[in-house]
mmCIF file of C-alpha atoms in Angstrom:
data_model
loop_
_atom_site.group_PDB
_atom_site.id
_atom_site.type_symbol
_atom_site.label_atom_id
_atom_site.label_comp_id
_atom_site.label_asym_id
_atom_site.label_seq_id
_atom_site.Cartn_x
_atom_site.Cartn_y
_atom_site.Cartn_z
ATOM 1 C CA MET A 268 -24.921 -9.474 1.344
ATOM 2 C CA GLU A 269 -28.077 -7.660 0.619
ATOM 3 C CA ILE A 270 -29.141 -6.812 -3.074
ATOM 4 C CA ASN A 271 -32.820 -5.164 -3.639
ATOM 5 C CA VAL A 272 -34.522 -4.969 -7.062
ATOM 6 C CA LEU A 273 -38.029 -4.266 -6.317
ATOM 7 C CA GLY A 274 -37.868 -0.822 -7.135
ATOM 8 C CA PRO A 275 -34.365 1.143 -7.775
ATOM 9 C CA LEU A 276 -31.179 -1.349 -7.848
ATOM 10 C CA THR A 277 -28.987 -1.248 -4.450
ATOM 11 C CA ALA A 278 -26.494 -3.872 -3.283
ATOM 12 C CA SER A 279 -24.220 -3.636 0.068
ATOM 13 C CA GLU A 280 -21.830 -6.154 1.770
ATOM 14 C CA THR A 281 -21.304 -5.562 5.156
ATOM 15 C CA GLY A 282 -22.405 -2.127 5.234
ATOM 16 C CA THR A 283 -20.907 -0.694 2.006
ATOM 17 C CA SER A 284 -22.863 0.250 -1.374
ATOM 18 C CA ILE A 285 -21.586 -2.292 -3.896
ATOM 19 C CA VAL A 286 -23.576 -0.760 -6.468
ATOM 20 C CA PRO A 287 -20.988 0.584 -9.438
ATOM 21 C CA SER A 288 -21.883 3.569 -11.062
ATOM 22 C CA ALA A 289 -21.650 2.708 -14.779
ATOM 23 C CA ALA A 290 -24.658 1.010 -16.432
ATOM 24 C CA LYS A 291 -23.288 -2.017 -17.664
ATOM 25 C CA PRO A 292 -21.461 -3.192 -14.452
ATOM 26 C CA ARG A 293 -24.539 -2.184 -12.857
ATOM 27 C CA GLN A 294 -26.852 -4.318 -14.836
ATOM 28 C CA ILE A 295 -24.486 -7.316 -14.704
ATOM 29 C CA LEU A 296 -24.947 -7.061 -10.918
ATOM 30 C CA ALA A 297 -28.715 -7.135 -11.236
ATOM 31 C CA VAL A 298 -28.676 -10.088 -13.546
ATOM 32 C CA LEU A 299 -26.307 -12.022 -11.765
ATOM 33 C CA ALA A 300 -28.211 -11.620 -8.289
ATOM 34 C CA LEU A 301 -32.148 -12.399 -9.954
ATOM 35 C CA ASN A 302 -29.628 -15.568 -10.974
ATOM 36 C CA ALA A 303 -27.519 -15.941 -7.995
ATOM 37 C CA ASN A 304 -26.204 -19.289 -7.431
ATOM 38 C CA HIS A 305 -26.201 -20.103 -10.659
ATOM 39 C CA VAL A 306 -23.443 -19.259 -13.576
ATOM 40 C CA VAL A 307 -24.799 -16.984 -15.817
ATOM 41 C CA THR A 308 -22.900 -17.666 -19.453
ATOM 42 C CA VAL A 309 -20.585 -14.799 -20.972
ATOM 43 C CA ALA A 310 -22.940 -15.193 -24.114
ATOM 44 C CA ARG A 311 -26.182 -14.513 -22.203
ATOM 45 C CA LEU A 312 -24.483 -11.664 -20.123
ATOM 46 C CA MET A 313 -23.151 -9.948 -23.439
ATOM 47 C CA GLU A 314 -26.316 -10.612 -25.070
ATOM 48 C CA GLU A 315 -27.975 -8.152 -21.905
ATOM 49 C CA LEU A 316 -25.298 -5.504 -22.488
ATOM 50 C CA TRP A 317 -25.126 -5.510 -26.510
ATOM 51 C CA GLY A 318 -27.732 -7.396 -27.823
ATOM 52 C CA SER A 319 -26.927 -9.412 -31.114
ATOM 53 C CA ASP A 320 -25.050 -6.577 -32.497
ATOM 54 C CA LEU A 321 -21.924 -6.955 -30.280
ATOM 55 C CA PRO A 322 -18.604 -5.049 -30.370
ATOM 56 C CA ARG A 323 -15.501 -7.431 -31.763
ATOM 57 C CA SER A 324 -14.143 -5.981 -27.725
ATOM 58 C CA ALA A 325 -17.228 -7.441 -25.887
ATOM 59 C CA PRO A 326 -15.466 -10.220 -24.220
ATOM 60 C CA THR A 327 -12.726 -7.850 -23.079
ATOM 61 C CA THR A 328 -14.545 -5.427 -22.106
ATOM 62 C CA LEU A 329 -16.786 -7.749 -20.063
ATOM 63 C CA GLN A 330 -13.871 -8.960 -18.162
ATOM 64 C CA THR A 331 -13.761 -5.590 -16.927
ATOM 65 C CA TYR A 332 -17.067 -5.164 -16.191
ATOM 66 C CA ILE A 333 -16.216 -8.019 -13.919
ATOM 67 C CA LEU A 334 -12.955 -6.969 -12.449
ATOM 68 C CA GLN A 335 -15.157 -3.629 -11.236
ATOM 69 C CA LEU A 336 -17.317 -5.218 -9.375
ATOM 70 C CA ARG A 337 -14.840 -7.488 -7.598
ATOM 71 C CA ARG A 338 -12.853 -4.157 -6.846
ATOM 72 C CA LYS A 339 -16.113 -3.176 -5.209
ATOM 73 C CA LEU A 340 -16.585 -6.469 -3.319
ATOM 74 C CA SER A 341 -13.363 -6.796 -2.102
ATOM 75 C CA ALA A 342 -13.276 -3.149 -1.113
ATOM 76 C CA ALA A 343 -16.685 -3.931 1.017
ATOM 77 C CA LEU A 344 -14.987 -7.299 1.963
ATOM 78 C CA GLY A 345 -11.494 -5.728 2.536
ATOM 79 C CA SER A 346 -9.909 -9.124 0.356
ATOM 80 C CA VAL A 347 -9.315 -9.829 -2.519
ATOM 81 C CA THR A 348 -9.843 -13.638 -2.429
ATOM 82 C CA GLY A 349 -13.464 -13.263 -0.707
ATOM 83 C CA ALA A 350 -14.601 -11.086 -3.673
ATOM 84 C CA LYS A 351 -13.128 -13.850 -6.405
ATOM 85 C CA ASP A 352 -14.899 -16.443 -3.985
ATOM 86 C CA VAL A 353 -18.222 -14.899 -4.223
ATOM 87 C CA LEU A 354 -18.439 -13.328 -7.698
ATOM 88 C CA ALA A 355 -16.644 -16.193 -9.092
ATOM 89 C CA THR A 356 -15.295 -17.287 -12.379
ATOM 90 C CA ARG A 357 -17.235 -20.650 -13.892
ATOM 91 C CA HIS A 358 -15.830 -22.433 -17.460
ATOM 92 C CA SER A 359 -18.973 -21.309 -19.561
ATOM 93 C CA GLY A 360 -19.037 -17.801 -16.868
ATOM 94 C CA TYR A 361 -19.771 -16.061 -14.150
ATOM 95 C CA GLN A 362 -21.817 -16.745 -10.527
ATOM 96 C CA LEU A 363 -22.672 -14.650 -7.747
ATOM 97 C CA SER A 364 -22.490 -16.885 -5.031
ATOM 98 C CA MET A 365 -24.282 -15.659 -1.413
ATOM 99 C CA ASP A 366 -27.431 -16.819 0.558
ATOM 100 C CA ALA A 367 -30.724 -15.895 -1.699
ATOM 101 C CA SER A 368 -32.780 -15.071 0.761
ATOM 102 C CA ALA A 369 -30.721 -11.597 0.776
ATOM 103 C CA VAL A 370 -32.618 -11.101 -2.492
ATOM 104 C CA ASP A 371 -35.906 -8.867 -2.145
ATOM 105 C CA ALA A 372 -37.355 -11.125 -5.267
ATOM 106 C CA TRP A 373 -36.256 -14.275 -3.677
ATOM 107 C CA GLN A 374 -38.134 -12.770 -0.418
ATOM 108 C CA PHE A 375 -41.068 -11.622 -2.918
ATOM 109 C CA ASP A 376 -41.166 -15.123 -4.261
ATOM 110 C CA GLN A 377 -41.859 -17.146 -1.193
ATOM 111 C CA LEU A 378 -44.258 -14.823 0.438
ATOM 112 C CA THR A 379 -46.498 -15.373 -2.641
ATOM 113 C CA VAL A 380 -46.094 -19.040 -2.663
ATOM 114 C CA ALA A 381 -47.329 -18.582 1.326
ATOM 115 C CA GLY A 382 -49.921 -16.496 0.531
ATOM 116 C CA TYR A 383 -51.341 -18.454 -2.079
ATOM 117 C CA ALA A 384 -51.346 -21.508 -0.276
ATOM 118 C CA ALA A 385 -53.116 -20.416 2.293
ATOM 119 C CA TYR A 386 -55.528 -18.927 0.702
ATOM 120 C CA GLU A 387 -56.102 -22.416 -1.432
ATOM 121 C CA ALA A 388 -56.239 -23.755 2.443
ATOM 122 C CA GLY A 389 -58.707 -21.626 3.713
ATOM 123 C CA ASP A 390 -57.033 -19.345 5.864
ATOM 124 C CA ALA A 391 -57.608 -15.506 4.263
ATOM 125 C CA ALA A 392 -56.206 -13.756 6.985
ATOM 126 C CA ARG A 393 -52.814 -15.647 6.763
ATOM 127 C CA ALA A 394 -53.016 -15.542 3.161
ATOM 128 C CA SER A 395 -53.509 -11.348 3.439
ATOM 129 C CA ARG A 396 -50.575 -11.162 5.320
ATOM 130 C CA ARG A 397 -48.213 -13.095 3.853
ATOM 131 C CA LEU A 398 -49.351 -11.559 0.728
ATOM 132 C CA SER A 399 -49.068 -8.035 2.247
ATOM 133 C CA GLU A 400 -45.332 -8.465 3.398
ATOM 134 C CA ALA A 401 -44.354 -9.693 -0.299
ATOM 135 C CA LEU A 402 -46.004 -6.582 -1.626
ATOM 136 C CA ASN A 403 -44.492 -4.199 0.884
ATOM 137 C CA LEU A 404 -40.980 -5.306 -0.135
ATOM 138 C CA TRP A 405 -41.382 -3.149 -3.799
ATOM 139 C CA ARG A 406 -40.076 0.065 -3.517
ATOM 140 C CA GLY A 407 -41.593 1.329 -6.857
ATOM 141 C CA PRO A 408 -41.229 -0.709 -10.339
ATOM 142 C CA ALA A 409 -38.995 -3.429 -10.698
ATOM 143 C CA LEU A 410 -35.178 -2.420 -11.602
ATOM 144 C CA VAL A 411 -36.520 1.213 -12.718
ATOM 145 C CA ASP A 412 -33.127 2.832 -12.518
ATOM 146 C CA LEU A 413 -31.324 0.521 -14.952
ATOM 147 C CA GLN A 414 -31.088 -0.229 -18.648
ATOM 148 C CA HIS A 415 -32.813 -3.308 -19.241
ATOM 149 C CA GLY A 416 -31.549 -5.683 -22.307
ATOM 150 C CA THR A 417 -33.534 -8.848 -23.344
ATOM 151 C CA LEU A 418 -32.230 -10.897 -19.846
ATOM 152 C CA LEU A 419 -33.612 -7.956 -17.485
ATOM 153 C CA GLU A 420 -36.119 -7.192 -19.638
ATOM 154 C CA VAL A 421 -38.293 -10.433 -19.375
ATOM 155 C CA GLU A 422 -37.290 -10.598 -15.307
ATOM 156 C CA VAL A 423 -38.760 -7.346 -14.968
ATOM 157 C CA MET A 424 -41.823 -8.737 -16.988
ATOM 158 C CA ARG A 425 -41.844 -11.405 -14.919
ATOM 159 C CA LEU A 426 -41.577 -9.798 -11.486
ATOM 160 C CA ARG A 427 -44.086 -6.851 -12.956
ATOM 161 C CA GLU A 428 -46.832 -9.567 -13.993
ATOM 162 C CA SER A 429 -45.668 -11.396 -10.322
ATOM 163 C CA ARG A 430 -46.698 -8.461 -8.304
ATOM 164 C CA LEU A 431 -50.089 -7.645 -10.018
ATOM 165 C CA ALA A 432 -51.183 -11.401 -9.204
ATOM 166 C CA ALA A 433 -50.144 -11.477 -5.415
ATOM 167 C CA LEU A 434 -52.322 -7.939 -5.082
ATOM 168 C CA GLU A 435 -55.397 -9.574 -7.097
ATOM 169 C CA ARG A 436 -55.437 -12.598 -5.008
ATOM 170 C CA ARG A 437 -54.700 -9.866 -1.593
ATOM 171 C CA LEU A 438 -57.658 -8.406 -2.070
ATOM 172 C CA ASP A 439 -59.757 -11.295 -2.769
ATOM 173 C CA ALA A 440 -58.787 -12.784 1.109
ATOM 174 C CA ASP A 441 -59.580 -9.176 2.074
ATOM 175 C CA LEU A 442 -62.911 -9.139 0.504
ATOM 176 C CA ALA A 443 -63.041 -12.719 2.119
ATOM 177 C CA MET A 444 -62.720 -11.231 5.387
ATOM 178 C CA ARG A 445 -65.245 -8.347 4.592
ATOM 179 C CA ARG A 446 -62.909 -5.680 4.512
ATOM 180 C CA HIS A 447 -64.660 -4.341 1.763
ATOM 181 C CA HIS A 448 -65.038 -0.517 3.513
ATOM 182 C CA GLU A 449 -61.409 -0.370 3.706
ATOM 183 C CA LEU A 450 -60.530 -1.520 0.123
ATOM 184 C CA LEU A 451 -62.705 1.369 -1.876
ATOM 185 C CA GLY A 452 -59.934 3.822 -1.841
ATOM 186 C CA GLU A 453 -57.481 1.255 -3.532
ATOM 187 C CA LEU A 454 -59.290 -0.649 -5.552
ATOM 188 C CA ALA A 455 -60.670 2.732 -7.099
ATOM 189 C CA GLY A 456 -56.835 3.801 -7.982
ATOM 190 C CA LEU A 457 -55.849 0.163 -9.519
ATOM 191 C CA THR A 458 -59.381 0.285 -11.708
ATOM 192 C CA ALA A 459 -58.099 3.981 -13.162
ATOM 193 C CA GLU A 460 -54.822 2.728 -13.660
ATOM 194 C CA PHE A 461 -55.589 -0.481 -15.404
ATOM 195 C CA PRO A 462 -59.407 0.477 -17.140
ATOM 196 C CA LEU A 463 -59.090 -2.562 -18.658
ATOM 197 C CA HIS A 464 -58.279 -5.047 -15.865
ATOM 198 C CA GLU A 465 -61.606 -7.001 -15.805
ATOM 199 C CA ASN A 466 -60.915 -8.836 -12.096
ATOM 200 C CA LEU A 467 -59.722 -5.431 -10.641
ATOM 201 C CA HIS A 468 -63.337 -4.241 -11.727
ATOM 202 C CA ALA A 469 -65.010 -7.175 -10.911
ATOM 203 C CA GLN A 470 -63.443 -6.355 -7.430
ATOM 204 C CA PHE A 471 -64.212 -2.877 -7.145
ATOM 205 C CA MET A 472 -67.692 -3.584 -8.332
ATOM 206 C CA LEU A 473 -68.099 -6.191 -5.425
ATOM 207 C CA ALA A 474 -66.746 -3.908 -2.578
ATOM 208 C CA LEU A 475 -69.274 -1.326 -3.767
ATOM 209 C CA TYR A 476 -71.884 -3.687 -3.908
ATOM 210 C CA ARG A 477 -71.444 -5.070 -0.467
ATOM 211 C CA CYS A 478 -70.997 -1.343 0.820
ATOM 212 C CA GLY A 479 -74.562 -0.405 -0.027
ATOM 213 C CA ARG A 480 -74.040 1.285 -3.027
ATOM 214 C CA PRO A 481 -75.018 -0.943 -6.568
ATOM 215 C CA SER A 482 -75.326 1.735 -8.567
ATOM 216 C CA GLN A 483 -72.125 2.261 -8.490
ATOM 217 C CA ALA A 484 -70.999 -0.968 -8.984
ATOM 218 C CA LEU A 485 -73.147 -1.010 -12.227
ATOM 219 C CA GLU A 486 -71.182 2.498 -13.215
ATOM 220 C CA ALA A 487 -67.764 0.694 -12.760
ATOM 221 C CA PHE A 488 -69.076 -2.445 -14.810
ATOM 222 C CA ARG A 489 -70.554 0.188 -17.841
ATOM 223 C CA ARG A 490 -66.858 1.987 -17.338
ATOM 224 C CA LEU A 491 -65.236 -1.677 -18.146
ATOM 225 C CA ARG A 492 -67.221 -2.247 -20.652
ATOM 226 C CA SER A 493 -66.903 0.767 -22.510
ATOM 227 C CA GLY A 494 -62.964 0.164 -22.251
ATOM 228 C CA LEU A 495 -63.155 -2.781 -23.407
ATOM 229 C CA VAL A 496 -65.565 -2.131 -26.548
ATOM 230 C CA ASP A 497 -63.551 1.070 -27.635
ATOM 231 C CA GLU A 498 -60.093 -0.584 -27.328
ATOM 232 C CA LEU A 499 -60.560 -4.169 -28.187
ATOM 233 C CA GLY A 500 -63.402 -4.595 -29.450
ATOM 234 C CA LEU A 501 -64.434 -7.154 -27.067
ATOM 235 C CA GLU A 502 -67.120 -6.859 -24.281
ATOM 236 C CA PRO A 503 -66.831 -7.950 -20.680
ATOM 237 C CA SER A 504 -65.950 -11.636 -19.842
ATOM 238 C CA ALA A 505 -68.993 -13.840 -18.716
ATOM 239 C CA ARG A 506 -67.914 -13.938 -15.639
ATOM 240 C CA VAL A 507 -68.103 -10.586 -15.096
ATOM 241 C CA GLN A 508 -71.697 -10.208 -16.769
ATOM 242 C CA ARG A 509 -72.702 -12.797 -14.434
ATOM 243 C CA LEU A 510 -71.387 -11.031 -11.628
ATOM 244 C CA GLN A 511 -73.113 -7.782 -13.468
ATOM 245 C CA ARG A 512 -76.624 -9.630 -13.180
ATOM 246 C CA ALA A 513 -76.824 -10.447 -9.764
ATOM 247 C CA ILE A 514 -75.891 -7.168 -8.447
ATOM 248 C CA LEU A 515 -79.250 -6.649 -10.421
ATOM 249 C CA SER A 516 -81.080 -9.204 -9.289
ATOM 250 C CA ALA A 517 -79.704 -8.168 -5.594
ATOM 251 C CA ASP A 518 -77.941 -11.760 -5.490
ATOM 252 C CA PRO A 519 -77.744 -12.766 -1.637
ATOM 253 C CA VAL A 520 -74.751 -14.558 -2.879
ATOM 254 C CA LEU A 521 -73.002 -11.424 -2.898
ATOM 255 C CA ASP A 522 -73.216 -11.030 0.434
ATOM 256 C CA GLY A 523 -72.379 -14.169 1.685
ATOM 257 C CA VAL A 524 -69.312 -15.812 2.889
ATOM 258 C CA PRO A 525 -70.047 -19.251 3.520
ATOM 259 C CA THR A 526 -68.183 -20.955 7.339
ATOM 260 C CA GLY A 527 -64.450 -22.115 6.820
ATOM 261 C CA ALA A 528 -64.166 -20.780 3.290
ATOM 262 C CA VAL A 529 -62.676 -18.394 1.418
ATOM 263 C CA VAL A 530 -65.087 -16.524 -1.343
ATOM 264 C CA GLY A 531 -63.610 -14.121 -3.496
ATOM 265 C CA VAL A 532 -64.720 -12.642 -5.997
ATOM 266 C CA SER A 533 -63.441 -15.900 -8.468
ATOM 267 C CA SER A 534 -66.287 -17.809 -7.301
ATOM 268 C CA ILE A 535 -69.243 -15.549 -8.447
ATOM 269 C CA GLY A 536 -71.130 -17.256 -10.951
#
């Protein structure tokens, strides 16, 4: 079985799609996939589908949705028994028994862990590779084509933040490898998409400075500061202000990458 949630939901068994057409069974499949090999209780599934306003028929309707999913599995597997083994009934709920590595969200988590470990070990090239592999799994916003109840909303938020964190660390690794020219276009787009995101602006400022464009680096700082003051009534953090001062004084530390160490924006100041 292969299930993808980093974008529109897709799921297949032996090459046959097992994604239901109805919205609520699709939600159930997504929740079970994100909790592969763990029991998801009936109570949590009903909360996902209906929130706190449960209809009287909720338990029976949930069983109907589970049967619909099993029919999809049976058609793909050619076995009703096999479908019940894969989508198993447990004492308090249901469990999707499968190889967790066949879920793209699981692959993403594993690759990001490897990327972070490589970065901490000073291996910028390996960190960039692993984090790029993780980010390349994304085909759009997570579960973009599904309704989100309480469970999926939490998972989507977690995945969204994990994606952004992995992107920031990959950019740090690329900056450590002196890839500032290649990053300019990407960072210009990201700072436009996230106008109040300090770390992305700091990375953009550093890349611009290293490309011999200090005035544009300072303009990026001014845009960030204006947005923070106007929207939140806040000044940029001390770290970003130190970066601005380093650019103003053409501090040599902005160009230096110590041998054997990964130096990104986070090391400035």
